[in-house]
PDB file of C-alpha atoms in Angstrom:
ATOM      1  CA  MET A  25     -17.496 -11.641 -31.713  1.00 45.00           C
ATOM      2  CA  GLN A  26     -14.422 -13.279 -30.193  1.00 51.00           C
ATOM      3  CA  GLY A  27     -13.007  -9.827 -29.603  1.00 53.00           C
ATOM      4  CA  SER A  28     -15.885  -8.922 -27.301  1.00 57.00           C
ATOM      5  CA  LEU A  29     -15.301 -12.104 -25.294  1.00 56.00           C
ATOM      6  CA  TYR A  30     -11.622 -11.283 -24.839  1.00 57.00           C
ATOM      7  CA  VAL A  31     -12.447  -7.691 -23.889  1.00 60.00           C
ATOM      8  CA  SER A  32     -14.892  -8.944 -21.259  1.00 63.00           C
ATOM      9  CA  LEU A  33     -12.294 -11.348 -19.892  1.00 64.00           C
ATOM     10  CA  SER A  34      -9.636  -8.643 -19.622  1.00 64.00           C
ATOM     11  CA  SER A  35     -12.149  -6.410 -17.883  1.00 68.00           C
ATOM     12  CA  GLN A  36     -13.027  -9.121 -15.368  1.00 71.00           C
ATOM     13  CA  ILE A  37      -9.351  -9.669 -14.533  1.00 74.00           C
ATOM     14  CA  ALA A  38      -8.831  -5.946 -13.993  1.00 74.00           C
ATOM     15  CA  LEU A  39     -12.000  -5.564 -11.900  1.00 78.00           C
ATOM     16  CA  GLU A  40     -11.126  -8.569  -9.745  1.00 78.00           C
ATOM     17  CA  ARG A  41      -7.725  -7.068  -9.013  1.00 81.00           C
ATOM     18  CA  ARG A  42      -9.313  -3.750  -8.065  1.00 83.00           C
ATOM     19  CA  MET A  43     -11.858  -5.511  -5.807  1.00 83.00           C
ATOM     20  CA  ASN A  44      -8.997  -7.278  -3.983  1.00 87.00           C
ATOM     21  CA  THR A  45      -7.130  -4.019  -3.351  1.00 88.00           C
ATOM     22  CA  LEU A  46     -10.285  -2.235  -2.204  1.00 91.00           C
ATOM     23  CA  ALA A  47     -11.172  -5.090   0.146  1.00 91.00           C
ATOM     24  CA  ASP A  48      -7.643  -4.982   1.607  1.00 92.00           C
ATOM     25  CA  ASN A  49      -7.893  -1.206   2.077  1.00 92.00           C
ATOM     26  CA  VAL A  50     -11.222  -1.535   3.906  1.00 93.00           C
ATOM     27  CA  ALA A  51      -9.794  -4.299   6.121  1.00 93.00           C
ATOM     28  CA  ASN A  52      -6.929  -1.970   7.134  1.00 94.00           C
ATOM     29  CA  ALA A  53      -8.970   1.191   7.683  1.00 94.00           C
ATOM     30  CA  ASN A  54      -7.982   1.084  11.363  1.00 94.00           C
ATOM     31  CA  THR A  55      -4.377  -0.097  10.891  1.00 95.00           C
ATOM     32  CA  THR A  56      -1.874   2.443  12.226  1.00 95.00           C
ATOM     33  CA  GLY A  57       0.243   4.006   9.481  1.00 95.00           C
ATOM     34  CA  PHE A  58      -1.401   1.994   6.696  1.00 95.00           C
ATOM     35  CA  ARG A  59      -1.316   3.470   3.210  1.00 94.00           C
ATOM     36  CA  ALA A  60      -4.057   2.550   0.750  1.00 93.00           C
ATOM     37  CA  THR A  61      -3.278   0.637  -2.419  1.00 91.00           C
ATOM     38  CA  GLU A  62      -4.434   2.183  -5.658  1.00 89.00           C
ATOM     39  CA  VAL A  63      -4.336   0.593  -9.131  1.00 82.00           C
ATOM     40  CA  LYS A  64      -3.548   2.284 -12.410  1.00 74.00           C
ATOM     41  CA  PHE A  65      -5.035   0.656 -15.504  1.00 56.00           C
ATOM     42  CA  ASN A  66      -3.901   1.278 -19.082  1.00 51.00           C
ATOM     43  CA  GLU A  67      -5.598   0.652 -22.403  1.00 45.00           C
ATOM     44  CA  VAL A  68      -4.025  -1.997 -24.608  1.00 44.00           C
ATOM     45  CA  LEU A  69      -4.768  -2.023 -28.346  1.00 44.00           C
ATOM     46  CA  ALA A  70      -4.564  -5.275 -30.299  1.00 46.00           C
ATOM     47  CA  ASP A  71      -4.621  -5.434 -34.112  1.00 46.00           C
ATOM     48  CA  THR A  72      -6.803  -8.365 -35.106  1.00 47.00           C
ATOM     49  CA  GLY A  73      -6.165  -7.785 -38.806  1.00 50.00           C
ATOM     50  CA  GLN A  74      -9.575  -6.253 -39.421  1.00 52.00           C
ATOM     51  CA  VAL A  75     -10.125  -3.892 -36.517  1.00 49.00           C
ATOM     52  CA  ASN A  76      -8.253  -2.650 -33.468  1.00 52.00           C
ATOM     53  CA  VAL A  77      -9.619  -4.129 -30.257  1.00 51.00           C
ATOM     54  CA  SER A  78      -9.187  -2.186 -26.990  1.00 52.00           C
ATOM     55  CA  PHE A  79      -8.357  -4.250 -23.897  1.00 49.00           C
ATOM     56  CA  VAL A  80      -7.674  -3.337 -20.262  1.00 55.00           C
ATOM     57  CA  ASN A  81      -4.335  -4.443 -18.821  1.00 54.00           C
ATOM     58  CA  GLN A  82      -4.084  -6.061 -15.383  1.00 60.00           C
ATOM     59  CA  GLY A  83      -3.059  -2.747 -13.798  1.00 62.00           C
ATOM     60  CA  GLU A  84      -0.134  -1.580 -11.704  1.00 76.00           C
ATOM     61  CA  ASP A  85      -0.355  -1.156  -7.939  1.00 81.00           C
ATOM     62  CA  PHE A  86       0.871   1.991  -6.233  1.00 88.00           C
ATOM     63  CA  LEU A  87       0.551   3.419  -2.740  1.00 92.00           C
ATOM     64  CA  SER A  88      -1.457   6.503  -1.938  1.00 91.00           C
ATOM     65  CA  THR A  89       0.876   9.238  -0.688  1.00 89.00           C
ATOM     66  CA  GLU A  90      -1.831  11.028   1.260  1.00 91.00           C
ATOM     67  CA  ASN A  91      -0.981  11.322   4.965  1.00 93.00           C
ATOM     68  CA  GLY A  92      -3.304   9.772   7.504  1.00 94.00           C
ATOM     69  CA  GLY A  93      -4.769  11.743  10.389  1.00 95.00           C
ATOM     70  CA  LEU A  94      -2.729  12.332  13.535  1.00 95.00           C
ATOM     71  CA  ARG A  95      -3.845  10.961  16.881  1.00 95.00           C
ATOM     72  CA  THR A  96      -2.303  12.079  20.145  1.00 97.00           C
ATOM     73  CA  THR A  97      -1.339   9.309  22.564  1.00 95.00           C
ATOM     74  CA  GLY A  98       0.721  11.127  25.181  1.00 89.00           C
ATOM     75  CA  SER A  99       3.379   8.385  24.995  1.00 94.00           C
ATOM     76  CA  GLU A 100       6.924   9.661  24.548  1.00 94.00           C
ATOM     77  CA  LEU A 101       7.749   6.519  22.580  1.00 96.00           C
ATOM     78  CA  ASP A 102       5.020   7.039  19.973  1.00 97.00           C
ATOM     79  CA  PHE A 103       6.030   8.874  16.804  1.00 97.00           C
ATOM     80  CA  ALA A 104       4.397  10.070  13.596  1.00 97.00           C
ATOM     81  CA  ILE A 105       5.854  11.380  10.343  1.00 96.00           C
ATOM     82  CA  ARG A 106       4.458  14.304   8.436  1.00 91.00           C
ATOM     83  CA  GLY A 107       5.487  14.355   4.804  1.00 91.00           C
ATOM     84  CA  GLU A 108       6.772  11.699   2.433  1.00 92.00           C
ATOM     85  CA  ALA A 109       9.125   9.639   4.580  1.00 95.00           C
ATOM     86  CA  TRP A 110       9.289   6.305   6.349  1.00 97.00           C
ATOM     87  CA  PHE A 111      10.712   4.679   9.433  1.00 97.00           C
ATOM     88  CA  MET A 112      12.865   1.613   8.828  1.00 98.00           C
ATOM     89  CA  VAL A 113      13.027  -1.474  11.023  1.00 97.00           C
ATOM     90  CA  GLU A 114      15.146  -4.610  10.796  1.00 97.00           C
ATOM     91  CA  THR A 115      13.056  -7.764  10.361  1.00 95.00           C
ATOM     92  CA  PRO A 116      14.272 -11.381  10.164  1.00 94.00           C
ATOM     93  CA  THR A 117      13.984 -11.137   6.366  1.00 93.00           C
ATOM     94  CA  GLY A 118      15.693  -7.750   6.056  1.00 94.00           C
ATOM     95  CA  PRO A 119      14.890  -4.027   6.363  1.00 96.00           C
ATOM     96  CA  MET A 120      11.250  -2.941   6.112  1.00 97.00           C
ATOM     97  CA  LEU A 121       9.751   0.526   5.733  1.00 98.00           C
ATOM     98  CA  THR A 122       6.807   1.456   7.918  1.00 97.00           C
ATOM     99  CA  ARG A 123       4.730   4.478   8.940  1.00 97.00           C
ATOM    100  CA  ASP A 124       3.709   2.815  12.214  1.00 97.00           C
ATOM    101  CA  GLY A 125       5.577   4.665  14.936  1.00 97.00           C
ATOM    102  CA  ARG A 126       4.372   2.727  17.987  1.00 97.00           C
ATOM    103  CA  PHE A 127       7.779   2.080  19.550  1.00 97.00           C
ATOM    104  CA  SER A 128       8.994   0.872  22.920  1.00 95.00           C
ATOM    105  CA  MET A 129      12.281   0.461  24.743  1.00 94.00           C
ATOM    106  CA  THR A 130      13.563  -2.933  25.794  1.00 94.00           C
ATOM    107  CA  GLN A 131      15.232  -3.595  29.150  1.00 93.00           C
ATOM    108  CA  ALA A 132      18.557  -3.402  27.326  1.00 94.00           C
ATOM    109  CA  GLY A 133      17.682   0.043  25.945  1.00 94.00           C
ATOM    110  CA  GLU A 134      17.002  -0.937  22.327  1.00 96.00           C
ATOM    111  CA  LEU A 135      14.257   0.980  20.532  1.00 96.00           C
ATOM    112  CA  VAL A 136      11.882  -1.502  18.867  1.00 97.00           C
ATOM    113  CA  ASN A 137       8.560  -1.367  17.009  1.00 96.00           C
ATOM    114  CA  ILE A 138       5.312  -3.055  18.038  1.00 95.00           C
ATOM    115  CA  ASP A 139       6.552  -6.412  16.670  1.00 94.00           C
ATOM    116  CA  GLY A 140       9.858  -6.169  18.543  1.00 95.00           C
ATOM    117  CA  TYR A 141      11.907  -5.332  15.449  1.00 96.00           C
ATOM    118  CA  PRO A 142      14.797  -2.873  16.005  1.00 98.00           C
ATOM    119  CA  VAL A 143      14.203   0.658  14.768  1.00 98.00           C
ATOM    120  CA  LEU A 144      17.102   1.863  12.612  1.00 98.00           C
ATOM    121  CA  ASP A 145      18.981   5.163  12.643  1.00 97.00           C
ATOM    122  CA  PRO A 146      19.942   7.112   9.476  1.00 96.00           C
ATOM    123  CA  GLY A 147      22.989   4.885   9.082  1.00 95.00           C
ATOM    124  CA  GLY A 148      20.942   1.661   9.154  1.00 96.00           C
ATOM    125  CA  ALA A 149      22.017   0.620  12.668  1.00 97.00           C
ATOM    126  CA  PRO A 150      19.738  -0.262  15.596  1.00 97.00           C
ATOM    127  CA  ILE A 151      19.052   2.600  17.992  1.00 97.00           C
ATOM    128  CA  GLN A 152      20.520   2.108  21.447  1.00 95.00           C
ATOM    129  CA  LEU A 153      19.129   4.178  24.315  1.00 95.00           C
ATOM    130  CA  ASN A 154      20.149   4.408  27.944  1.00 93.00           C
ATOM    131  CA  PRO A 155      17.685   2.124  29.763  1.00 91.00           C
ATOM    132  CA  ALA A 156      18.212   4.135  32.961  1.00 89.00           C
ATOM    133  CA  GLY A 157      17.772   7.474  31.236  1.00 85.00           C
ATOM    134  CA  GLY A 158      14.005   7.396  30.791  1.00 80.00           C
ATOM    135  CA  PRO A 159      12.076   8.142  27.599  1.00 84.00           C
ATOM    136  CA  PRO A 160      14.035  10.236  25.069  1.00 93.00           C
ATOM    137  CA  LYS A 161      13.069  13.634  23.701  1.00 95.00           C
ATOM    138  CA  ALA A 162      12.812  13.736  19.923  1.00 95.00           C
ATOM    139  CA  GLY A 163      13.449  16.627  17.598  1.00 93.00           C
ATOM    140  CA  ARG A 164      11.691  17.324  14.316  1.00 93.00           C
ATOM    141  CA  ASP A 165      14.715  15.926  12.431  1.00 92.00           C
ATOM    142  CA  GLY A 166      14.562  12.653  14.384  1.00 94.00           C
ATOM    143  CA  GLY A 167      17.376  13.478  16.798  1.00 95.00           C
ATOM    144  CA  LEU A 168      17.047  11.821  20.219  1.00 96.00           C
ATOM    145  CA  LEU A 169      18.092  13.398  23.540  1.00 95.00           C
ATOM    146  CA  GLN A 170      18.405  11.760  26.939  1.00 93.00           C
ATOM    147  CA  ASP A 171      19.398  13.767  30.012  1.00 89.00           C
ATOM    148  CA  GLY A 172      20.017  16.737  27.694  1.00 88.00           C
ATOM    149  CA  ALA A 173      22.594  14.903  25.575  1.00 91.00           C
ATOM    150  CA  ARG A 174      22.116  13.691  21.987  1.00 94.00           C
ATOM    151  CA  ILE A 175      22.392   9.914  21.924  1.00 93.00           C
ATOM    152  CA  GLY A 176      21.210   9.073  18.407  1.00 94.00           C
ATOM    153  CA  ALA A 177      18.501   9.677  15.854  1.00 96.00           C
ATOM    154  CA  ILE A 178      15.499   7.924  14.384  1.00 97.00           C
ATOM    155  CA  GLY A 179      16.130   7.391  10.692  1.00 96.00           C
ATOM    156  CA  LEU A 180      13.725   8.997   8.220  1.00 96.00           C
ATOM    157  CA  TYR A 181      13.944   7.297   4.843  1.00 97.00           C
ATOM    158  CA  GLN A 182      12.755   7.896   1.315  1.00 95.00           C
ATOM    159  CA  ALA A 183      12.147   5.230  -1.333  1.00 93.00           C
ATOM    160  CA  ASP A 184      11.174   5.138  -4.996  1.00 92.00           C
ATOM    161  CA  LEU A 185       8.201   2.783  -4.792  1.00 92.00           C
ATOM    162  CA  THR A 186       7.377   3.335  -8.479  1.00 88.00           C
ATOM    163  CA  GLN A 187      10.149   0.860  -9.251  1.00 89.00           C
ATOM    164  CA  GLY A 188       8.285  -1.872  -7.400  1.00 90.00           C
ATOM    165  CA  TYR A 189       7.570  -3.022  -3.860  1.00 93.00           C
ATOM    166  CA  HIS A 190       5.788  -5.690  -1.887  1.00 92.00           C
ATOM    167  CA  ARG A 191       3.822  -5.461   1.313  1.00 92.00           C
ATOM    168  CA  GLN A 192       5.122  -7.217   4.388  1.00 90.00           C
ATOM    169  CA  GLY A 193       2.049  -7.855   6.448  1.00 80.00           C
ATOM    170  CA  SER A 194      -0.078  -4.751   7.026  1.00 79.00           C
ATOM    171  CA  LEU A 195       2.556  -2.696   8.829  1.00 83.00           C
ATOM    172  CA  GLY A 196       5.148  -2.087   6.138  1.00 92.00           C
ATOM    173  CA  VAL A 197       6.539  -2.360   2.633  1.00 96.00           C
ATOM    174  CA  VAL A 198       9.801  -3.547   1.128  1.00 96.00           C
ATOM    175  CA  PRO A 199      10.860  -1.572  -1.969  1.00 95.00           C
ATOM    176  CA  VAL A 200      12.744  -3.078  -4.887  1.00 95.00           C
ATOM    177  CA  VAL A 201      15.159  -0.142  -4.906  1.00 94.00           C
ATOM    178  CA  PRO A 202      16.963   0.228  -1.541  1.00 94.00           C
ATOM    179  CA  PRO A 203      15.699   3.215   0.486  1.00 95.00           C
ATOM    180  CA  GLU A 204      17.988   6.130   1.342  1.00 95.00           C
ATOM    181  CA  PRO A 205      18.076   8.280   4.490  1.00 95.00           C
ATOM    182  CA  ILE A 206      16.662  11.791   4.123  1.00 93.00           C
ATOM    183  CA  VAL A 207      19.389  14.375   4.628  1.00 85.00           C
ATOM    184  CA  ASP A 208      17.289  17.514   4.154  1.00 81.00           C
ATOM    185  CA  THR A 209      14.230  17.201   6.410  1.00 75.00           C
ATOM    186  CA  ALA A 210      12.722  20.552   5.367  1.00 80.00           C
ATOM    187  CA  GLY A 211       9.723  18.825   3.794  1.00 82.00           C
ATOM    188  CA  THR A 212       9.269  16.185   6.492  1.00 90.00           C
ATOM    189  CA  GLY A 213       9.088  16.123  10.258  1.00 90.00           C
ATOM    190  CA  LEU A 214       8.891  13.806  13.244  1.00 95.00           C
ATOM    191  CA  LEU A 215       6.198  14.337  15.878  1.00 96.00           C
ATOM    192  CA  GLN A 216       6.543  12.805  19.337  1.00 97.00           C
ATOM    193  CA  GLY A 217       3.512  11.676  21.273  1.00 96.00           C
ATOM    194  CA  TYR A 218       1.433  11.037  18.147  1.00 97.00           C
ATOM    195  CA  ILE A 219       0.690   8.160  15.803  1.00 97.00           C
ATOM    196  CA  GLU A 220      -0.588   8.303  12.253  1.00 97.00           C
ATOM    197  CA  ASP A 221      -3.895   6.647  11.464  1.00 96.00           C
ATOM    198  CA  SER A 222      -4.575   4.784   8.238  1.00 96.00           C
ATOM    199  CA  ASN A 223      -5.114   7.061   5.235  1.00 95.00           C
ATOM    200  CA  VAL A 224      -8.032   4.872   4.098  1.00 95.00           C
ATOM    201  CA  ASN A 225     -11.423   6.554   3.918  1.00 93.00           C
ATOM    202  CA  PRO A 226     -13.661   3.540   4.690  1.00 91.00           C
ATOM    203  CA  VAL A 227     -16.867   5.143   3.420  1.00 92.00           C
ATOM    204  CA  SER A 228     -15.259   6.100   0.084  1.00 89.00           C
ATOM    205  CA  GLU A 229     -13.589   2.704  -0.277  1.00 90.00           C
ATOM    206  CA  MET A 230     -16.828   0.831   0.464  1.00 88.00           C
ATOM    207  CA  SER A 231     -18.634   2.912  -2.170  1.00 88.00           C
ATOM    208  CA  ARG A 232     -15.925   2.080  -4.700  1.00 84.00           C
ATOM    209  CA  LEU A 233     -16.064  -1.587  -3.757  1.00 83.00           C
ATOM    210  CA  ILE A 234     -19.823  -1.688  -4.379  1.00 84.00           C
ATOM    211  CA  MET A 235     -19.403   0.054  -7.753  1.00 84.00           C
ATOM    212  CA  VAL A 236     -16.618  -2.310  -8.852  1.00 78.00           C
ATOM    213  CA  SER A 237     -18.612  -5.348  -7.674  1.00 76.00           C
ATOM    214  CA  ARG A 238     -21.591  -4.262  -9.777  1.00 78.00           C
ATOM    215  CA  ALA A 239     -19.359  -3.640 -12.784  1.00 73.00           C
ATOM    216  CA  PHE A 240     -17.913  -7.135 -12.365  1.00 69.00           C
ATOM    217  CA  GLU A 241     -21.398  -8.630 -12.256  1.00 72.00           C
ATOM    218  CA  ASN A 242     -22.401  -6.706 -15.401  1.00 70.00           C
ATOM    219  CA  THR A 243     -19.270  -7.877 -17.219  1.00 69.00           C
ATOM    220  CA  THR A 244     -19.967 -11.465 -16.162  1.00 68.00           C
ATOM    221  CA  ALA A 245     -23.502 -11.191 -17.535  1.00 66.00           C
ATOM    222  CA  MET A 246     -22.151  -9.812 -20.829  1.00 64.00           C
ATOM    223  CA  THR A 247     -19.677 -12.674 -21.073  1.00 66.00           C
ATOM    224  CA  ARG A 248     -22.459 -15.225 -20.543  1.00 67.00           C
ATOM    225  CA  ALA A 249     -24.583 -13.516 -23.196  1.00 62.00           C
ATOM    226  CA  THR A 250     -21.681 -13.684 -25.661  1.00 63.00           C
ATOM    227  CA  GLU A 251     -21.176 -17.364 -24.895  1.00 60.00           C
ATOM    228  CA  ASP A 252     -24.863 -17.998 -25.547  1.00 60.00           C
ATOM    229  CA  VAL A 253     -24.559 -16.292 -28.927  1.00 61.00           C
ATOM    230  CA  PHE A 254     -21.598 -18.537 -29.782  1.00 59.00           C
ATOM    231  CA  LYS A 255     -23.517 -21.654 -28.772  1.00 65.00           C
ATOM    232  CA  GLU A 256     -26.538 -20.645 -30.838  1.00 63.00           C
ATOM    233  CA  ALA A 257     -24.328 -19.924 -33.830  1.00 59.00           C
ATOM    234  CA  ILE A 258     -22.644 -23.305 -33.536  1.00 65.00           C
ATOM    235  CA  ARG A 259     -26.016 -25.092 -33.324  1.00 66.00           C
ATOM    236  CA  THR A 260     -27.311 -23.193 -36.365  1.00 66.00           C
ATOM    237  CA  LEU A 261     -24.200 -23.920 -38.462  1.00 61.00           C
ATOM    238  CA  GLY A 262     -24.123 -27.523 -37.313  1.00 62.00           C
ATOM    239  CA  SER A 263     -27.707 -28.113 -38.415  1.00 59.00           C
ATOM    240  CA  GLY A 264     -26.966 -26.726 -41.854  1.00 54.00           C
ATOM    241  CA  GLN A 265     -29.808 -24.203 -41.680  1.00 52.00           C
TER     242      GLN A 265
END
């Protein structure tokens, strides 16, 4: 009987975590470059001495690798990535990966993201443009041209997020393992004049959120029923009947 209570509790913990990730996904359905959070749950077997009890672990987060839709903006300082790669910007707390390519050029010629953080080149250095040269032309490999001359490149990075990461706001992620610049860009590409929309499907995520919410309610009801059985058993044993 206790086993069923523990199973219900583990299920509630897992369902609550999934509800939180789904709610965050829905909230960022219109966030440029946002990648949805998915959760992988595993079965955990516990030997109680009489029977094996199957629990659900708390789950492991991972990011969906599906690309979001492309939206044309016409701005020569907007960029989108096709394929599994990231931009990298320098924040006050260190480098951050992002798929949000809404960039601008400062009066000093520095290329920065929407929050004013410097965009980094493949070597991890801020990108310096000629402020008098006008918007640059970008190649598929990230190379930047001004007045027909190559002046730098936007870094395209890869990272093993399976080793762990944490979100930094809604615009980016910081991996546990340091990212590396992509040398062979055959499987990736930079598009100028576009931005990438969130890869969240709001209708699908809302449907999942409703299903998980109902499952949580059912598990809560089962837990209460189990507690009632315990209370009744204690009253019966305490009365000596």
